[in-house]
Amino acid sequence: MSDDILLSVQNVVKYFPVQSGKLFRGAREFVHAVDGVNLEVHRGETLGLVGETGCGKSTLARCIARLYDLTSGRVVFDGHDISTLKTSALRPLRREMQIIFQDPYGSLNPRRRVGSIIGDPFAIHGLGDDKDRKRKVQEVMELVGLNPEHFNRFPAEFSGGQRQRIGVARALALRPKLIICDEPVSALDVSIQAQIINLLADLQQQLGLTYIFIAHDLSVVRHVSNRVGVMYLGKIVELAPVEPLYERPRHPYTNALLSAVPMPDPDLVEQRRQIILVGDVPSPINVPSGCRFHPRCPKAQPTCVETEPQLSPQLGDGSDHLAACHFPVAEGEDLTKAKPTIAASERVVEPHPV
Ligand code: SF4
């Protein structure tokens, strides 16, 4: 593995068992939350992960941080295969990889003082005495723009944006190499979102951090990321640097997501044609055959029902722009005029073999 690569995710699969209906009492089915994801994260970059709710991006984040055991596949972090490590062996590596959660209200214990919450990582890893910890906690509070004198306050005494700063401070306490930001601004007012995003960008520059930034807001992801992965039903369907992904999206699903991004300029809104996808995201228990986007895809053809497309460069793209599609979207192609050549009744959803 190249030295530049901090994290390598190799064919990671995560299935959750569920009890099936009454007819087959006792039989088990599986939610295919993450289904064969491969990606690499370079040191110092921000990799954005986008997709609709339930596409598997948060589950993938938890697999990477080993908050979930993997069903199969490998996660190699900073040269160490952490896929099957037991808790005690994982502990030193956990210092290097932290998560900032979406909900700054729910992720902070309201009965504990902020200094003690931010100091948790020092206590968990047995680092320093009380005086030392207090000094380090106050340092990190200052770093994230909190008043160190508010060390003894409770979370309820802080605003939403300040509470997310507490979450950032807790993640930063041990100076990790990788921070997974799981929808870190989704629960915040738009005016506060920009402050937290700017804070994360400043910290990245100052401390050389690497981020995985998960969000469903494509405008936010464009602003913060170097590269972006688009997820659909447990798979990455497109992966590319920001500029080509937003300017020349190849996968019909990426095109549809981008066509729905709100635009500030009314003239541009009029010019743009929104791609309306048919139907809802299929059940992750019974995933569609072939390309799992085929029941909703405006370009679907019979091949799409039969053969699963692999992530690869399309239409002369470079090796860093990958899309999993048999009929990728060409520049200037108008997907609102595309007509699938398979009827709705031919679109196949079948139980996935486990
Ligand atoms: Fe659509 Fe076929 Fe491409 Fe899947 S492989 S995204 S169904 S055109």
Short mmCIF file of C-alpha atoms and ligand atoms in Angstrom, two decimals:
data_model
loop_
_atom_site.label_atom_id
_atom_site.label_comp_id
_atom_site.label_asym_id
_atom_site.label_seq_id
_atom_site.Cartn_x
_atom_site.Cartn_y
_atom_site.Cartn_z
CA MET A 1 0.00 0.00 0.00
CA SER A 2 1.39 3.40 -0.97
CA ASP A 3 2.52 5.62 1.92
CA ASP A 4 0.17 8.31 0.71
CA ILE A 5 -2.86 6.10 1.39
CA LEU A 6 -4.13 6.37 4.95
CA LEU A 7 -7.16 4.11 4.56
CA SER A 8 -7.94 1.26 2.21
CA VAL A 9 -11.43 -0.27 2.16
CA GLN A 10 -11.37 -3.57 0.30
CA ASN A 11 -14.57 -5.28 -0.80
CA VAL A 12 -16.29 -4.45 2.50
CA VAL A 13 -19.65 -6.11 3.07
CA LYS A 14 -22.03 -5.54 5.98
CA TYR A 15 -25.30 -7.47 6.19
CA PHE A 16 -27.71 -7.24 9.11
CA PRO A 17 -29.92 -10.28 9.78
CA VAL A 18 -33.66 -9.66 10.07
CA GLN A 19 -36.48 -12.03 10.99
CA SER A 20 -38.59 -12.80 7.95
CA GLY A 21 -42.42 -12.80 7.89
CA LYS A 22 -44.74 -15.25 9.52
CA LEU A 23 -44.96 -17.59 6.52
CA PHE A 24 -41.35 -18.73 6.94
CA ARG A 25 -41.12 -18.29 10.68
CA GLY A 26 -37.53 -18.65 11.83
CA ALA A 27 -36.03 -18.18 8.38
CA ARG A 28 -33.62 -15.26 8.15
CA GLU A 29 -33.19 -12.54 5.60
CA PHE A 30 -30.49 -9.92 5.41
CA VAL A 31 -30.40 -6.18 4.96
CA HIS A 32 -27.60 -5.55 2.48
CA ALA A 33 -26.44 -2.30 4.06
CA VAL A 34 -22.97 -2.26 2.48
CA ASP A 35 -22.33 -4.61 -0.39
CA GLY A 36 -18.78 -4.80 -1.70
CA VAL A 37 -17.31 -1.31 -1.30
CA ASN A 38 -13.75 -0.54 -2.41
CA LEU A 39 -12.09 2.83 -1.88
CA GLU A 40 -8.90 4.48 -0.75
CA VAL A 41 -8.46 7.68 1.22
CA HIS A 42 -5.26 9.69 0.77
CA ARG A 43 -3.51 11.48 3.62
CA GLY A 44 -4.70 15.07 4.03
CA GLU A 45 -7.68 14.81 1.67
CA THR A 46 -11.42 15.01 2.25
CA LEU A 47 -13.41 12.23 0.67
CA GLY A 48 -17.12 13.08 0.50
CA LEU A 49 -19.74 10.32 0.58
CA VAL A 50 -23.23 11.15 -0.67
CA GLY A 51 -26.46 9.29 -1.30
CA GLU A 52 -30.05 9.14 -0.12
CA THR A 53 -30.97 8.10 3.42
CA GLY A 54 -30.48 4.36 3.78
CA CYS A 55 -27.88 4.02 1.00
CA GLY A 56 -25.34 2.63 3.49
CA LYS A 57 -22.98 5.58 3.92
CA SER A 58 -23.28 5.75 7.71
CA THR A 59 -23.01 1.97 8.02
CA LEU A 60 -19.85 2.09 5.89
CA ALA A 61 -18.45 4.77 8.23
CA ARG A 62 -19.14 2.56 11.24
CA CYS A 63 -17.51 -0.42 9.52
CA ILE A 64 -14.41 1.67 8.80
CA ALA A 65 -14.22 2.75 12.46
CA ARG A 66 -14.93 -0.87 13.46
CA LEU A 67 -17.97 0.15 15.49
CA TYR A 68 -19.52 -2.71 13.49
CA ASP A 69 -17.87 -6.03 12.71
CA LEU A 70 -17.59 -6.65 8.97
CA THR A 71 -19.53 -9.45 7.30
CA SER A 72 -16.54 -9.75 4.96
CA GLY A 73 -13.80 -7.66 3.36
CA ARG A 74 -10.83 -5.74 4.78
CA VAL A 75 -10.18 -2.33 6.26
CA VAL A 76 -6.50 -1.35 6.27
CA PHE A 77 -5.79 1.79 8.31
CA ASP A 78 -2.34 3.38 8.31
CA GLY A 79 -0.78 0.07 7.23
CA HIS A 80 -2.67 -2.09 9.78
CA ASP A 81 -5.39 -4.55 8.82
CA ILE A 82 -8.03 -3.72 11.44
CA SER A 83 -10.81 -5.88 9.96
CA THR A 84 -10.72 -8.60 12.59
CA LEU A 85 -8.82 -7.01 15.49
CA LYS A 86 -10.26 -7.58 18.96
CA THR A 87 -11.21 -4.56 21.11
CA SER A 88 -7.95 -4.48 23.08
CA ALA A 89 -5.82 -4.57 19.92
CA LEU A 90 -8.03 -1.94 18.31
CA ARG A 91 -7.72 0.54 21.19
CA PRO A 92 -4.41 2.17 20.21
CA LEU A 93 -5.60 2.54 16.60
CA ARG A 94 -8.92 4.04 17.73
CA ARG A 95 -6.94 7.03 18.99
CA GLU A 96 -6.00 7.72 15.40
CA MET A 97 -9.54 7.53 14.00
CA GLN A 98 -12.50 9.44 15.43
CA ILE A 99 -16.12 10.13 14.46
CA ILE A 100 -18.12 13.36 14.68
CA PHE A 101 -21.80 12.46 14.82
CA GLN A 102 -24.75 14.23 13.26
CA ASP A 103 -26.71 15.12 16.33
CA PRO A 104 -24.90 17.53 18.64
CA TYR A 105 -27.89 17.32 21.00
CA GLY A 106 -28.19 13.55 21.29
CA SER A 107 -24.48 12.69 21.31
CA LEU A 108 -23.65 14.71 24.45
CA ASN A 109 -24.70 13.47 27.89
CA PRO A 110 -26.72 16.40 29.35
CA ARG A 111 -25.71 15.51 32.93
CA ARG A 112 -21.97 15.71 32.35
CA ARG A 113 -19.84 18.82 32.28
CA VAL A 114 -18.33 19.75 28.96
CA GLY A 115 -14.74 19.47 30.21
CA SER A 116 -15.36 15.91 31.29
CA ILE A 117 -17.05 15.02 27.95
CA ILE A 118 -14.15 16.41 25.90
CA GLY A 119 -11.70 14.74 28.29
CA ASP A 120 -13.26 11.29 27.78
CA PRO A 121 -10.66 10.14 25.24
CA PHE A 122 -7.83 10.92 27.71
CA ALA A 123 -9.61 8.96 30.46
CA ILE A 124 -10.44 6.01 28.16
CA HIS A 125 -6.83 5.73 27.02
CA GLY A 126 -5.41 6.43 30.53
CA LEU A 127 -3.44 9.47 29.38
CA GLY A 128 -2.14 12.12 31.83
CA ASP A 129 -3.26 13.07 35.35
CA ASP A 130 -6.24 15.33 36.16
CA LYS A 131 -4.27 18.55 35.88
CA ASP A 132 -2.69 17.53 32.61
CA ARG A 133 -6.05 16.48 31.15
CA LYS A 134 -7.69 19.76 32.15
CA ARG A 135 -4.92 21.72 30.43
CA LYS A 136 -5.22 19.64 27.25
CA VAL A 137 -9.01 19.88 27.21
CA GLN A 138 -8.85 23.66 27.58
CA GLU A 139 -6.30 23.81 24.75
CA VAL A 140 -8.56 21.88 22.43
CA MET A 141 -11.58 23.99 23.48
CA GLU A 142 -9.66 27.05 22.42
CA LEU A 143 -8.66 25.38 19.16
CA VAL A 144 -12.31 24.84 18.18
CA GLY A 145 -13.43 28.33 19.22
CA LEU A 146 -14.95 27.53 22.63
CA ASN A 147 -14.16 29.59 25.71
CA PRO A 148 -11.86 27.41 27.88
CA GLU A 149 -13.41 29.01 30.97
CA HIS A 150 -16.67 27.24 30.12
CA PHE A 151 -15.02 23.95 31.08
CA ASN A 152 -17.51 23.32 33.92
CA ARG A 153 -20.69 24.15 32.03
CA PHE A 154 -23.30 21.62 30.91
CA PRO A 155 -24.22 20.99 27.23
CA ALA A 156 -27.63 22.69 27.67
CA GLU A 157 -25.83 25.97 28.34
CA PHE A 158 -24.42 25.97 24.78
CA SER A 159 -26.09 26.77 21.44
CA GLY A 160 -26.45 24.12 18.69
CA GLY A 161 -23.34 25.32 16.86
CA GLN A 162 -21.31 25.40 20.07
CA ARG A 163 -22.46 21.88 20.91
CA GLN A 164 -21.17 20.66 17.57
CA ARG A 165 -17.88 22.41 18.41
CA ILE A 166 -17.85 20.28 21.59
CA GLY A 167 -18.27 17.20 19.36
CA VAL A 168 -15.38 18.39 17.18
CA ALA A 169 -13.23 19.05 20.28
CA ARG A 170 -13.90 15.55 21.62
CA ALA A 171 -12.94 14.03 18.27
CA LEU A 172 -9.78 16.14 18.11
CA ALA A 173 -8.61 15.60 21.69
CA LEU A 174 -6.13 12.84 20.86
CA ARG A 175 -5.01 14.46 17.58
CA PRO A 176 -6.28 11.63 15.32
CA LYS A 177 -5.14 11.13 11.72
CA LEU A 178 -8.61 10.43 10.33
CA ILE A 179 -11.92 12.02 11.32
CA ILE A 180 -15.15 10.60 9.97
CA CYS A 181 -17.72 13.40 9.88
CA ASP A 182 -21.14 11.72 9.75
CA GLU A 183 -23.62 14.40 8.62
CA PRO A 184 -21.93 16.89 11.01
CA VAL A 185 -24.00 19.89 9.95
CA SER A 186 -27.35 18.36 8.92
CA ALA A 187 -29.01 19.13 12.26
CA LEU A 188 -27.81 22.75 12.33
CA ASP A 189 -29.32 25.99 11.02
CA VAL A 190 -27.91 27.02 7.64
CA SER A 191 -26.21 30.07 9.19
CA ILE A 192 -24.37 27.84 11.68
CA GLN A 193 -23.50 25.16 9.09
CA ALA A 194 -21.00 27.48 7.38
CA GLN A 195 -19.21 28.17 10.68
CA ILE A 196 -18.71 24.48 11.43
CA ILE A 197 -17.60 23.73 7.85
CA ASN A 198 -15.07 26.57 7.98
CA LEU A 199 -13.85 25.34 11.36
CA LEU A 200 -13.31 21.82 9.97
CA ALA A 201 -11.44 23.26 6.98
CA ASP A 202 -9.18 25.40 9.22
CA LEU A 203 -8.42 22.45 11.48
CA GLN A 204 -7.58 20.29 8.48
CA GLN A 205 -5.03 22.85 7.31
CA GLN A 206 -3.53 23.42 10.73
CA LEU A 207 -3.31 19.79 11.80
CA GLY A 208 -3.01 17.94 8.46
CA LEU A 209 -6.19 15.96 9.14
CA THR A 210 -7.82 13.54 6.74
CA TYR A 211 -11.63 13.55 6.58
CA ILE A 212 -14.37 11.29 5.34
CA PHE A 213 -17.32 13.68 5.06
CA ILE A 214 -20.75 12.07 4.86
CA ALA A 215 -23.76 14.14 3.85
CA HIS A 216 -26.87 14.08 1.72
CA ASP A 217 -26.46 17.77 0.80
CA LEU A 218 -24.46 17.77 -2.42
CA SER A 219 -23.67 21.50 -2.24
CA VAL A 220 -21.98 21.07 1.14
CA VAL A 221 -20.03 18.05 -0.07
CA ARG A 222 -18.83 19.92 -3.15
CA HIS A 223 -17.58 22.75 -0.97
CA VAL A 224 -15.54 20.59 1.42
CA SER A 225 -14.35 17.58 -0.60
CA ASN A 226 -11.40 16.76 -2.84
CA ARG A 227 -13.07 13.60 -4.14
CA VAL A 228 -16.62 12.30 -3.86
CA GLY A 229 -18.14 8.82 -3.78
CA VAL A 230 -21.84 8.43 -4.63
CA MET A 231 -23.59 5.50 -2.91
CA TYR A 232 -26.77 3.73 -3.93
CA LEU A 233 -28.21 0.70 -2.14
CA GLY A 234 -24.96 -0.30 -0.43
CA LYS A 235 -22.63 0.25 -3.38
CA ILE A 236 -20.45 3.05 -4.69
CA VAL A 237 -21.80 3.85 -8.14
CA GLU A 238 -19.49 6.76 -8.98
CA LEU A 239 -16.19 7.97 -7.53
CA ALA A 240 -14.25 10.97 -8.82
CA PRO A 241 -12.53 14.24 -7.95
CA VAL A 242 -15.05 17.01 -7.27
CA GLU A 243 -14.75 18.93 -10.51
CA PRO A 244 -15.39 16.07 -12.99
CA LEU A 245 -18.03 14.53 -10.76
CA TYR A 246 -20.10 17.72 -10.60
CA GLU A 247 -19.36 18.86 -14.16
CA ARG A 248 -19.49 15.53 -16.02
CA PRO A 249 -21.39 13.00 -13.92
CA ARG A 250 -21.48 9.65 -15.75
CA HIS A 251 -23.90 7.65 -13.67
CA PRO A 252 -27.61 8.38 -14.21
CA TYR A 253 -28.15 8.35 -10.44
CA THR A 254 -25.46 11.02 -9.89
CA ASN A 255 -27.10 13.06 -12.66
CA ALA A 256 -30.48 12.76 -10.94
CA LEU A 257 -29.07 13.78 -7.53
CA LEU A 258 -27.30 16.79 -9.03
CA SER A 259 -30.37 17.87 -10.98
CA ALA A 260 -32.22 18.22 -7.67
CA VAL A 261 -29.65 20.45 -5.94
CA PRO A 262 -31.27 23.81 -5.08
CA MET A 263 -29.84 26.71 -7.11
CA PRO A 264 -29.59 30.30 -5.86
CA ASP A 265 -29.91 31.85 -9.36
CA PRO A 266 -33.53 31.77 -10.70
CA ASP A 267 -32.26 31.99 -14.33
CA LEU A 268 -30.21 28.83 -13.85
CA VAL A 269 -33.19 27.07 -12.25
CA GLU A 270 -35.25 27.77 -15.37
CA GLN A 271 -32.54 26.40 -17.66
CA ARG A 272 -32.08 23.25 -15.67
CA ARG A 273 -34.18 20.15 -16.21
CA GLN A 274 -34.75 18.11 -13.10
CA ILE A 275 -34.58 14.36 -13.60
CA ILE A 276 -37.50 12.77 -11.79
CA LEU A 277 -36.73 9.19 -10.82
CA VAL A 278 -39.57 6.67 -10.90
CA GLY A 279 -40.41 4.81 -7.69
CA ASP A 280 -38.67 4.67 -4.33
CA VAL A 281 -35.32 3.21 -3.35
CA PRO A 282 -35.90 -0.58 -3.40
CA SER A 283 -35.74 -2.63 -0.22
CA PRO A 284 -32.16 -3.41 0.82
CA ILE A 285 -33.43 -6.91 1.71
CA ASN A 286 -34.45 -7.85 -1.85
CA VAL A 287 -32.06 -5.90 -4.01
CA PRO A 288 -32.64 -5.68 -7.78
CA SER A 289 -30.70 -8.01 -10.09
CA GLY A 290 -27.91 -6.74 -12.36
CA CYS A 291 -27.52 -3.00 -11.85
CA ARG A 292 -29.46 -2.32 -8.66
CA PHE A 293 -30.48 1.11 -9.98
CA HIS A 294 -32.26 -0.39 -13.02
CA PRO A 295 -35.86 -0.22 -11.66
CA ARG A 296 -35.54 3.59 -11.46
CA CYS A 297 -33.07 4.36 -14.22
CA PRO A 298 -34.21 6.43 -17.22
CA LYS A 299 -31.59 4.66 -19.42
CA ALA A 300 -32.17 1.05 -18.34
CA GLN A 301 -31.80 -1.65 -21.02
CA PRO A 302 -32.13 -5.45 -20.82
CA THR A 303 -28.36 -5.83 -20.13
CA CYS A 304 -28.80 -3.76 -16.97
CA VAL A 305 -31.24 -6.33 -15.54
CA GLU A 306 -28.88 -9.21 -16.21
CA THR A 307 -25.33 -7.99 -15.60
CA GLU A 308 -23.98 -5.97 -12.72
CA PRO A 309 -21.80 -3.08 -13.99
CA GLN A 310 -18.37 -2.63 -12.40
CA LEU A 311 -16.75 0.66 -11.37
CA SER A 312 -14.45 1.69 -14.22
CA PRO A 313 -13.46 4.80 -16.25
CA GLN A 314 -16.14 5.68 -18.84
CA LEU A 315 -16.17 7.60 -22.13
CA GLY A 316 -12.47 8.47 -22.05
CA ASP A 317 -12.39 9.60 -18.39
CA GLY A 318 -9.13 9.36 -16.46
CA SER A 319 -8.38 6.47 -14.11
CA ASP A 320 -9.54 8.59 -11.13
CA HIS A 321 -13.11 9.00 -12.45
CA LEU A 322 -15.00 5.73 -12.09
CA ALA A 323 -18.65 4.92 -12.68
CA ALA A 324 -20.56 1.62 -12.54
CA CYS A 325 -22.85 1.87 -15.57
CA HIS A 326 -23.30 0.01 -18.87
CA PHE A 327 -24.66 3.13 -20.60
CA PRO A 328 -22.92 6.13 -19.02
CA VAL A 329 -24.19 9.65 -19.54
CA ALA A 330 -22.33 11.65 -22.20
CA GLU A 331 -21.61 15.36 -21.81
CA GLY A 332 -24.66 17.40 -22.85
CA GLU A 333 -26.95 14.35 -22.90
CA ASP A 334 -30.46 15.22 -21.70
CA LEU A 335 -31.61 12.45 -19.37
CA THR A 336 -35.13 13.87 -19.15
CA LYS A 337 -35.57 12.68 -22.76
CA ALA A 338 -34.12 9.20 -22.16
CA LYS A 339 -36.51 6.28 -22.52
CA PRO A 340 -35.79 2.94 -20.86
CA THR A 341 -36.12 0.01 -23.27
CA ILE A 342 -37.48 -2.31 -20.60
CA ALA A 343 -41.04 -2.20 -19.34
CA ALA A 344 -41.75 -1.70 -15.64
CA SER A 345 -42.94 -5.33 -15.45
CA GLU A 346 -39.53 -6.55 -16.69
CA ARG A 347 -37.62 -4.78 -13.96
CA VAL A 348 -36.43 -7.54 -11.70
CA VAL A 349 -36.16 -7.47 -7.96
CA GLU A 350 -35.06 -10.82 -6.64
CA PRO A 351 -33.78 -12.17 -3.35
CA HIS A 352 -30.04 -11.66 -3.23
CA PRO A 353 -27.97 -14.79 -2.50
CA VAL A 354 -26.12 -14.58 0.82
FE1 SF4 B 1 -28.99 2.72 -15.68
FE2 SF4 B 1 -28.15 0.51 -16.85
FE3 SF4 B 1 -26.41 2.34 -16.10
FE4 SF4 B 1 -27.67 0.89 -14.29
S1 SF4 B 1 -26.22 0.13 -15.81
S2 SF4 B 1 -27.34 3.04 -14.21
S3 SF4 B 1 -29.67 0.67 -15.22
S4 SF4 B 1 -27.99 2.55 -17.65
#
